[in-house]
Amino acid sequence: MDYAIETQCIHGNGESFAGDRTGTISFPIYQTATFEHPAVGQSTGYDYTRLQNPTREKLEEVVASLEGGLDALAFSSGMAAIDAMMELFAPGDHIITDADLYGGSIRLFDHISEKNGIRFSHSDNIEEEAEGLINEHTKAIFIETPTNPMMNVIDIQRLSDIAKAHGIWLIVDNTFLSPYFQKPFQFGADIVMHSGTKFLGGHNDTLSGFLITNSQEIADRLRFIIKTIGTGLSPFDSWLVLRGIKTLPIRMERAEENAKALVEFLLSEPRVTKVYYPGIPGTRAYEISKKQSTGFGSMITFEVESRELARHILKETKLIPFAESLGGVETLLTYPTTQTHADVPPEVREKNGVTDRVLRLSVGIENKEDLIGDLRQALKSF
Ligand SMILES: *Cc1c(COP(=O)(O)O)cnc(C)c1O
């Protein structure tokens, strides 16, 4: 189906049944662990919820349609999705990743995947270095763009050209922009990953994760993995994310509008020493974003003049909570150095620019003047 994304968010590709014989408009929550078989050797298509459940299936269909992928799998969290993805690899395999990644991904790679025999090269200039890091064991390149938390933008097409030339996969964590603003398959990605906890769910109330692929072979292998390891998303949580996605386009638009206003405010504040946001013209991030995404999103990272001021802001904002996570309707302030990136070795953190003066703002959909007012009073009272 060729529906526009706003329609897909509400109806998916419009092909599967909407509900049941009642004519329900909201897709039902099939809160069941198992399904009755009509006879020996027959199935309704559903056998046991670890394998598949209609509510999860509906959600997967919607997410696959948003990304333009062949298949999507819904997991109990973003980390569960990445962990399942790692089961595609075998001991001895080598993966190239960007050095600036979500802290949980770095922790998984360094402490779980490495133990299982998978080797990594982390590059802080992956566009230039990826090709030289490829060896006979290399199976994939894994990136986020924009990166968390430093908001570097990586040229997806450029990396996919390198991956294709060497017969390896390009995997893109698309959490920060969501398919509303960026669709990595258009630039040659093989697997797209999401923490659905963030923009897709959108309400800071449900964990979820997704793997989307446009390869039947990868989809078949992932279906085997999800039914075997059992980390699929529950029916109720699937329903919550389905509901969240319905408003994805209008949330993304409003959050971005608010983010742009906050960036302007932060740039005008003398105690704010740096603002990292891909929508600031004249930067490389801006030029690449223009090419591969239809928006800049609502994540802002900024640096203030001292560690004390950073901590003061976290304590003194009245409206904006100091909390981990992002992508919800509530604006949140995060302190990457002690929160999301606490387990990243300090020297790597410093090198990536994640210092104790850096704050991350996930901008929600509140009134922008209220948000600016809150930050202004926190800065003023120092
Ligand atoms: C939050 C996040 C994850 C992990 O997702 P969870 O749902 O918290 O497990 C992975 N990647 C990025 C970019 C994230 O922001």
Short mmCIF file of C-alpha atoms and ligand atoms in Angstrom, two decimals:
data_model
loop_
_atom_site.label_atom_id
_atom_site.label_comp_id
_atom_site.label_asym_id
_atom_site.label_seq_id
_atom_site.Cartn_x
_atom_site.Cartn_y
_atom_site.Cartn_z
CA MET A 1 0.00 0.00 0.00
CA ASP A 2 1.16 3.51 -0.73
CA TYR A 3 -0.41 5.32 2.17
CA ALA A 4 1.44 8.34 3.58
CA ILE A 5 3.16 7.87 6.93
CA GLU A 6 0.46 9.73 8.90
CA THR A 7 -2.09 7.20 7.63
CA GLN A 8 0.25 4.25 8.18
CA CYS A 9 0.67 5.28 11.81
CA ILE A 10 -3.05 4.73 12.32
CA HIS A 11 -3.90 1.96 9.88
CA GLY A 12 -0.61 0.22 9.06
CA ASN A 13 -0.63 -0.88 5.44
CA GLY A 14 -4.39 -1.30 5.70
CA GLU A 15 -4.36 -4.88 4.48
CA SER A 16 -4.89 -7.00 7.53
CA PHE A 17 -8.13 -7.20 9.42
CA ALA A 18 -8.82 -4.27 11.69
CA GLY A 19 -10.38 -6.10 14.59
CA ASP A 20 -12.86 -8.91 15.06
CA ARG A 21 -16.54 -9.61 14.28
CA THR A 22 -17.65 -6.77 16.61
CA GLY A 23 -16.28 -4.10 14.29
CA THR A 24 -13.97 -2.79 16.99
CA ILE A 25 -12.01 0.28 15.92
CA SER A 26 -9.27 -0.08 18.53
CA PHE A 27 -7.30 -3.23 17.80
CA PRO A 28 -8.05 -5.75 20.60
CA ILE A 29 -5.54 -6.84 23.21
CA TYR A 30 -5.30 -10.63 22.84
CA GLN A 31 -4.35 -11.30 26.43
CA THR A 32 -3.80 -15.01 26.01
CA ALA A 33 -0.77 -17.23 26.38
CA THR A 34 -2.02 -19.93 24.03
CA PHE A 35 -4.51 -20.70 21.23
CA GLU A 36 -6.81 -23.65 20.55
CA HIS A 37 -5.99 -25.86 17.56
CA PRO A 38 -8.96 -26.80 15.33
CA ALA A 39 -7.55 -30.34 14.83
CA VAL A 40 -4.28 -32.22 14.76
CA GLY A 41 -1.95 -30.62 12.25
CA GLN A 42 -4.12 -27.51 11.99
CA SER A 43 -3.53 -24.04 13.38
CA THR A 44 -5.41 -20.75 13.35
CA GLY A 45 -2.04 -19.20 12.56
CA TYR A 46 -1.46 -18.66 16.27
CA ASP A 47 -0.13 -21.38 18.56
CA TYR A 48 1.53 -19.78 21.56
CA THR A 49 2.18 -16.12 22.37
CA ARG A 50 5.97 -16.52 22.58
CA LEU A 51 5.85 -17.29 18.83
CA GLN A 52 3.22 -14.78 17.84
CA ASN A 53 0.17 -12.97 19.16
CA PRO A 54 -2.31 -10.97 17.06
CA THR A 55 -1.72 -7.72 18.97
CA ARG A 56 2.04 -7.98 18.60
CA GLU A 57 1.61 -8.96 14.97
CA LYS A 58 -0.51 -5.87 14.27
CA LEU A 59 2.12 -3.66 15.89
CA GLU A 60 4.87 -5.36 13.89
CA GLU A 61 2.92 -4.80 10.70
CA VAL A 62 2.55 -1.07 11.47
CA VAL A 63 6.24 -0.64 12.32
CA ALA A 64 7.35 -2.55 9.20
CA SER A 65 5.17 -0.28 7.07
CA LEU A 66 6.56 2.89 8.71
CA GLU A 67 10.15 1.91 7.97
CA GLY A 68 9.36 0.47 4.55
CA GLY A 69 10.71 -2.91 5.67
CA LEU A 70 9.62 -6.41 4.79
CA ASP A 71 9.21 -7.55 8.40
CA ALA A 72 9.45 -6.10 11.90
CA LEU A 73 9.78 -7.91 15.22
CA ALA A 74 8.69 -6.39 18.52
CA PHE A 75 10.74 -7.09 21.65
CA SER A 76 10.29 -6.38 25.34
CA SER A 77 12.83 -3.51 25.17
CA GLY A 78 15.35 -1.91 22.86
CA MET A 79 18.14 -3.85 24.55
CA ALA A 80 16.21 -7.11 24.08
CA ALA A 81 16.05 -6.26 20.37
CA ILE A 82 19.81 -5.60 20.13
CA ASP A 83 20.54 -8.73 22.15
CA ALA A 84 18.39 -10.82 19.79
CA MET A 85 20.17 -9.20 16.85
CA MET A 86 23.50 -10.32 18.27
CA GLU A 87 22.27 -13.93 17.97
CA LEU A 88 22.65 -13.49 14.21
CA PHE A 89 26.41 -13.58 14.80
CA ALA A 90 28.76 -16.38 15.80
CA PRO A 91 31.97 -16.52 17.86
CA GLY A 92 34.83 -15.08 15.81
CA ASP A 93 32.64 -12.62 13.94
CA HIS A 94 33.74 -9.00 13.92
CA ILE A 95 31.53 -5.90 14.00
CA ILE A 96 32.50 -2.27 13.44
CA THR A 97 30.61 0.28 15.52
CA ASP A 98 30.68 3.99 15.99
CA ALA A 99 32.37 4.96 19.27
CA ASP A 100 29.48 7.23 20.27
CA LEU A 101 26.57 4.90 21.01
CA TYR A 102 23.81 4.48 23.53
CA GLY A 103 25.54 3.41 26.76
CA GLY A 104 23.49 0.21 27.01
CA SER A 105 24.62 -0.88 23.55
CA ILE A 106 28.27 -0.35 24.51
CA ARG A 107 27.70 -2.32 27.73
CA LEU A 108 26.07 -5.19 25.83
CA PHE A 109 28.80 -5.32 23.20
CA ASP A 110 31.73 -5.05 25.61
CA HIS A 111 30.44 -7.24 28.43
CA ILE A 112 28.08 -9.79 26.87
CA SER A 113 28.84 -10.09 23.16
CA GLU A 114 32.63 -10.00 23.64
CA LYS A 115 32.34 -12.77 26.24
CA ASN A 116 30.44 -14.76 23.60
CA GLY A 117 33.36 -14.42 21.21
CA ILE A 118 32.22 -11.54 19.04
CA ARG A 119 34.86 -8.90 18.37
CA PHE A 120 34.31 -5.17 17.96
CA SER A 121 36.15 -2.19 16.58
CA HIS A 122 34.80 1.13 17.87
CA SER A 123 35.66 4.05 15.63
CA ASP A 124 35.23 7.73 16.39
CA ASN A 125 35.52 8.60 12.72
CA ILE A 126 33.57 5.72 11.24
CA GLU A 127 32.88 7.24 7.82
CA GLU A 128 36.61 7.55 7.17
CA GLU A 129 37.80 4.49 9.08
CA ALA A 130 35.20 1.78 8.45
CA GLU A 131 36.69 0.52 5.21
CA GLY A 132 40.15 0.12 6.74
CA LEU A 133 38.76 -1.74 9.75
CA ILE A 134 37.06 -4.44 7.69
CA ASN A 135 38.76 -7.85 7.86
CA GLU A 136 37.80 -11.34 6.70
CA HIS A 137 35.70 -11.88 9.85
CA THR A 138 33.77 -8.62 9.63
CA LYS A 139 30.04 -9.19 9.34
CA ALA A 140 28.42 -5.84 10.04
CA ILE A 141 28.69 -2.11 10.69
CA PHE A 142 26.47 -0.82 13.50
CA ILE A 143 25.65 2.87 13.84
CA GLU A 144 23.23 5.31 15.40
CA THR A 145 22.50 8.59 13.69
CA PRO A 146 22.23 11.11 15.19
CA THR A 147 24.45 9.60 17.87
CA ASN A 148 23.62 9.49 21.55
CA PRO A 149 24.42 11.82 23.20
CA MET A 150 26.76 13.89 21.01
CA MET A 151 24.33 14.29 18.08
CA ASN A 152 26.90 13.47 15.40
CA VAL A 153 25.22 12.72 12.10
CA ILE A 154 26.59 9.84 10.07
CA ASP A 155 26.12 9.53 6.33
CA ILE A 156 24.05 6.34 6.01
CA GLN A 157 24.47 6.03 2.23
CA ARG A 158 28.23 6.33 2.47
CA LEU A 159 28.45 3.51 5.03
CA SER A 160 25.98 1.34 3.16
CA ASP A 161 28.10 1.68 0.01
CA ILE A 162 31.10 0.42 1.99
CA ALA A 163 29.08 -2.41 3.54
CA LYS A 164 27.68 -3.49 0.16
CA ALA A 165 31.12 -3.42 -1.47
CA HIS A 166 32.34 -5.89 1.17
CA GLY A 167 29.21 -8.03 1.42
CA ILE A 168 28.50 -7.11 5.05
CA TRP A 169 25.42 -5.65 6.72
CA LEU A 170 24.73 -2.10 7.74
CA ILE A 171 22.63 -1.92 10.92
CA VAL A 172 21.15 1.44 11.94
CA ASP A 173 19.70 2.30 15.33
CA ASN A 174 17.04 4.79 14.18
CA THR A 175 15.69 5.60 17.66
CA PHE A 176 16.55 9.32 17.70
CA LEU A 177 14.62 10.40 14.61
CA SER A 178 12.01 7.63 14.26
CA PRO A 179 10.78 6.61 10.80
CA TYR A 180 8.81 9.84 10.69
CA PHE A 181 12.01 11.79 10.05
CA GLN A 182 14.40 9.13 8.73
CA LYS A 183 14.10 5.83 6.89
CA PRO A 184 17.49 4.10 6.72
CA PHE A 185 16.34 1.45 4.21
CA GLN A 186 16.15 4.23 1.61
CA PHE A 187 19.91 4.57 1.97
CA GLY A 188 20.76 0.88 1.91
CA ALA A 189 20.54 -0.30 5.54
CA ASP A 190 19.99 -4.04 6.04
CA ILE A 191 18.55 -3.95 9.57
CA VAL A 192 16.94 -1.02 11.37
CA MET A 193 16.66 -1.07 15.13
CA HIS A 194 14.51 0.97 17.51
CA SER A 195 14.06 1.47 21.15
CA GLY A 196 10.28 1.77 20.89
CA THR A 197 10.35 3.01 24.47
CA LYS A 198 11.25 6.39 23.02
CA PHE A 199 9.45 8.17 20.14
CA LEU A 200 7.38 5.25 18.86
CA GLY A 201 5.70 4.59 22.21
CA GLY A 202 6.07 8.27 22.98
CA HIS A 203 4.57 8.51 26.46
CA ASN A 204 7.34 7.40 28.81
CA ASP A 205 5.12 4.55 30.00
CA THR A 206 6.15 1.39 28.11
CA LEU A 207 9.38 -0.35 27.19
CA SER A 208 9.68 -1.91 23.75
CA GLY A 209 12.20 -2.57 21.00
CA PHE A 210 12.13 -3.37 17.30
CA LEU A 211 14.21 -4.99 14.61
CA ILE A 212 13.08 -4.32 11.07
CA THR A 213 14.60 -5.85 7.96
CA ASN A 214 14.00 -5.92 4.25
CA SER A 215 15.70 -9.29 3.79
CA GLN A 216 13.57 -12.43 3.96
CA GLU A 217 16.58 -14.45 5.05
CA ILE A 218 17.30 -12.15 8.01
CA ALA A 219 13.58 -12.05 8.89
CA ASP A 220 13.38 -15.85 8.96
CA ARG A 221 16.42 -16.09 11.21
CA LEU A 222 15.05 -13.42 13.57
CA ARG A 223 11.65 -15.19 13.75
CA PHE A 224 13.48 -18.33 14.85
CA ILE A 225 15.45 -16.34 17.43
CA ILE A 226 12.43 -14.53 18.95
CA LYS A 227 10.45 -17.73 19.39
CA THR A 228 13.45 -19.47 20.88
CA ILE A 229 14.73 -16.89 23.33
CA GLY A 230 11.27 -15.56 24.27
CA THR A 231 11.81 -11.81 24.48
CA GLY A 232 8.82 -10.80 22.36
CA LEU A 233 6.68 -7.87 23.48
CA SER A 234 3.61 -8.70 25.61
CA PRO A 235 0.10 -8.19 24.17
CA PHE A 236 -0.74 -5.31 26.49
CA ASP A 237 2.52 -3.48 25.87
CA SER A 238 2.08 -4.08 22.13
CA TRP A 239 -1.28 -2.36 22.37
CA LEU A 240 0.18 0.61 24.24
CA VAL A 241 2.83 1.10 21.58
CA LEU A 242 0.23 0.72 18.80
CA ARG A 243 -1.72 3.49 20.47
CA GLY A 244 1.36 5.65 20.91
CA ILE A 245 2.32 5.36 17.24
CA LYS A 246 -1.03 6.80 16.13
CA THR A 247 0.13 10.27 17.19
CA LEU A 248 3.79 9.89 16.17
CA PRO A 249 3.64 12.46 13.32
CA ILE A 250 2.03 15.25 15.32
CA ARG A 251 4.25 14.56 18.34
CA MET A 252 7.39 14.63 16.20
CA GLU A 253 6.37 17.90 14.54
CA ARG A 254 5.53 19.66 17.80
CA ALA A 255 8.56 18.34 19.66
CA GLU A 256 10.84 19.50 16.85
CA GLU A 257 9.24 22.94 16.81
CA ASN A 258 9.82 23.19 20.57
CA ALA A 259 13.39 21.92 20.20
CA LYS A 260 14.21 24.63 17.66
CA ALA A 261 12.94 27.30 20.05
CA LEU A 262 14.99 25.83 22.90
CA VAL A 263 18.12 25.68 20.72
CA GLU A 264 17.70 29.36 19.95
CA PHE A 265 17.36 30.13 23.64
CA LEU A 266 20.39 28.01 24.60
CA LEU A 267 22.54 29.60 21.88
CA SER A 268 21.72 33.01 23.34
CA GLU A 269 22.72 32.05 26.90
CA PRO A 270 26.32 33.07 27.72
CA ARG A 271 26.72 30.27 30.31
CA VAL A 272 25.87 27.64 27.72
CA THR A 273 29.20 26.95 26.04
CA LYS A 274 28.10 24.49 23.32
CA VAL A 275 24.87 23.33 21.75
CA TYR A 276 24.77 20.10 19.74
CA TYR A 277 21.72 19.90 17.48
CA PRO A 278 21.76 18.80 13.84
CA GLY A 279 19.40 21.61 12.84
CA ILE A 280 22.00 24.36 13.32
CA PRO A 281 22.91 25.59 9.80
CA GLY A 282 26.53 25.75 8.78
CA THR A 283 27.50 22.47 10.44
CA ARG A 284 28.39 19.18 8.78
CA ALA A 285 25.62 17.49 10.75
CA TYR A 286 23.16 19.91 9.18
CA GLU A 287 24.32 19.20 5.62
CA ILE A 288 24.14 15.41 6.00
CA SER A 289 20.79 15.64 7.78
CA LYS A 290 19.38 17.64 4.88
CA LYS A 291 20.31 14.75 2.62
CA GLN A 292 18.97 11.82 4.61
CA SER A 293 16.27 13.00 6.99
CA THR A 294 13.16 15.13 6.72
CA GLY A 295 13.62 16.70 10.15
CA PHE A 296 16.22 17.30 12.84
CA GLY A 297 14.28 15.83 15.72
CA SER A 298 13.94 16.99 19.28
CA MET A 299 17.08 15.81 21.02
CA ILE A 300 19.49 18.52 22.15
CA THR A 301 22.78 18.09 23.94
CA PHE A 302 24.41 21.13 25.48
CA GLU A 303 27.43 21.98 27.54
CA VAL A 304 27.49 24.57 30.31
CA GLU A 305 30.47 26.42 31.77
CA SER A 306 30.92 24.28 34.88
CA ARG A 307 30.05 20.96 36.45
CA GLU A 308 28.43 22.84 39.32
CA LEU A 309 26.12 24.70 36.95
CA ALA A 310 25.16 21.42 35.22
CA ARG A 311 24.22 19.91 38.57
CA HIS A 312 22.41 23.07 39.64
CA ILE A 313 20.21 22.99 36.51
CA LEU A 314 19.32 19.35 37.14
CA LYS A 315 18.22 20.24 40.64
CA GLU A 316 16.49 23.55 39.97
CA THR A 317 14.23 22.93 36.96
CA LYS A 318 10.65 22.84 38.22
CA LEU A 319 8.79 21.65 35.15
CA ILE A 320 11.44 19.51 33.47
CA PRO A 321 12.28 16.34 35.41
CA PHE A 322 15.82 15.03 35.73
CA ALA A 323 15.30 11.52 34.39
CA GLU A 324 16.72 8.94 32.04
CA SER A 325 14.99 8.26 28.70
CA LEU A 326 13.77 10.35 25.80
CA GLY A 327 11.23 10.64 23.06
CA GLY A 328 8.13 11.05 25.20
CA VAL A 329 5.58 13.83 25.47
CA GLU A 330 7.32 14.99 28.67
CA THR A 331 10.52 17.02 28.29
CA LEU A 332 13.32 15.33 30.25
CA LEU A 333 16.81 16.38 31.26
CA THR A 334 19.46 13.68 31.41
CA TYR A 335 23.00 13.73 32.78
CA PRO A 336 24.76 11.25 30.47
CA THR A 337 27.96 11.07 32.50
CA THR A 338 26.26 9.50 35.54
CA GLN A 339 23.17 8.02 33.85
CA THR A 340 23.00 6.58 30.33
CA HIS A 341 26.77 6.51 29.90
CA ALA A 342 27.88 5.69 33.45
CA ASP A 343 29.25 2.29 32.41
CA VAL A 344 31.26 3.67 29.52
CA PRO A 345 34.95 3.89 30.52
CA PRO A 346 35.76 7.49 31.62
CA GLU A 347 38.50 7.94 29.01
CA VAL A 348 36.07 6.94 26.22
CA ARG A 349 33.45 9.29 27.66
CA GLU A 350 35.88 12.21 27.71
CA LYS A 351 37.09 11.45 24.21
CA ASN A 352 33.52 11.44 22.94
CA GLY A 353 32.90 14.77 24.67
CA VAL A 354 30.53 13.33 27.30
CA THR A 355 31.93 15.45 30.13
CA ASP A 356 30.39 16.36 33.49
CA ARG A 357 29.33 19.69 31.97
CA VAL A 358 27.14 18.05 29.34
CA LEU A 359 23.35 17.78 29.66
CA ARG A 360 20.92 16.11 27.30
CA LEU A 361 17.47 17.44 26.70
CA SER A 362 14.69 15.36 25.21
CA VAL A 363 12.14 17.94 24.21
CA GLY A 364 8.49 17.03 24.63
CA ILE A 365 5.28 18.65 23.48
CA GLU A 366 4.58 21.10 26.31
CA ASN A 367 4.27 24.82 25.61
CA LYS A 368 7.69 26.06 24.45
CA GLU A 369 7.58 29.30 26.45
CA ASP A 370 7.00 27.28 29.62
CA LEU A 371 10.02 25.12 28.80
CA ILE A 372 12.26 28.11 28.06
CA GLY A 373 11.02 29.83 31.21
CA ASP A 374 11.93 26.81 33.31
CA LEU A 375 15.46 26.58 31.92
CA ARG A 376 15.92 30.35 32.21
CA GLN A 377 14.99 30.43 35.88
CA ALA A 378 17.30 27.45 36.58
CA LEU A 379 20.22 29.22 34.87
CA LYS A 380 19.45 32.57 36.55
CA SER A 381 19.34 31.16 40.07
CA PHE A 382 22.95 29.90 39.91
C1 LIG B 1 17.04 3.77 24.89
C2 LIG B 1 17.87 3.37 23.75
C3 LIG B 1 18.20 2.04 23.53
C4 LIG B 1 17.77 0.93 24.47
O1 LIG B 1 16.39 0.79 24.51
P1 LIG B 1 15.55 0.31 25.80
O2 LIG B 1 14.17 0.32 25.29
O3 LIG B 1 15.82 1.30 26.90
O4 LIG B 1 16.05 -1.05 26.15
C5 LIG B 1 18.96 1.75 22.41
N1 LIG B 1 19.38 2.71 21.57
C6 LIG B 1 19.08 4.00 21.76
C7 LIG B 1 19.59 5.04 20.81
C8 LIG B 1 18.33 4.38 22.86
O5 LIG B 1 18.06 5.67 23.06
#
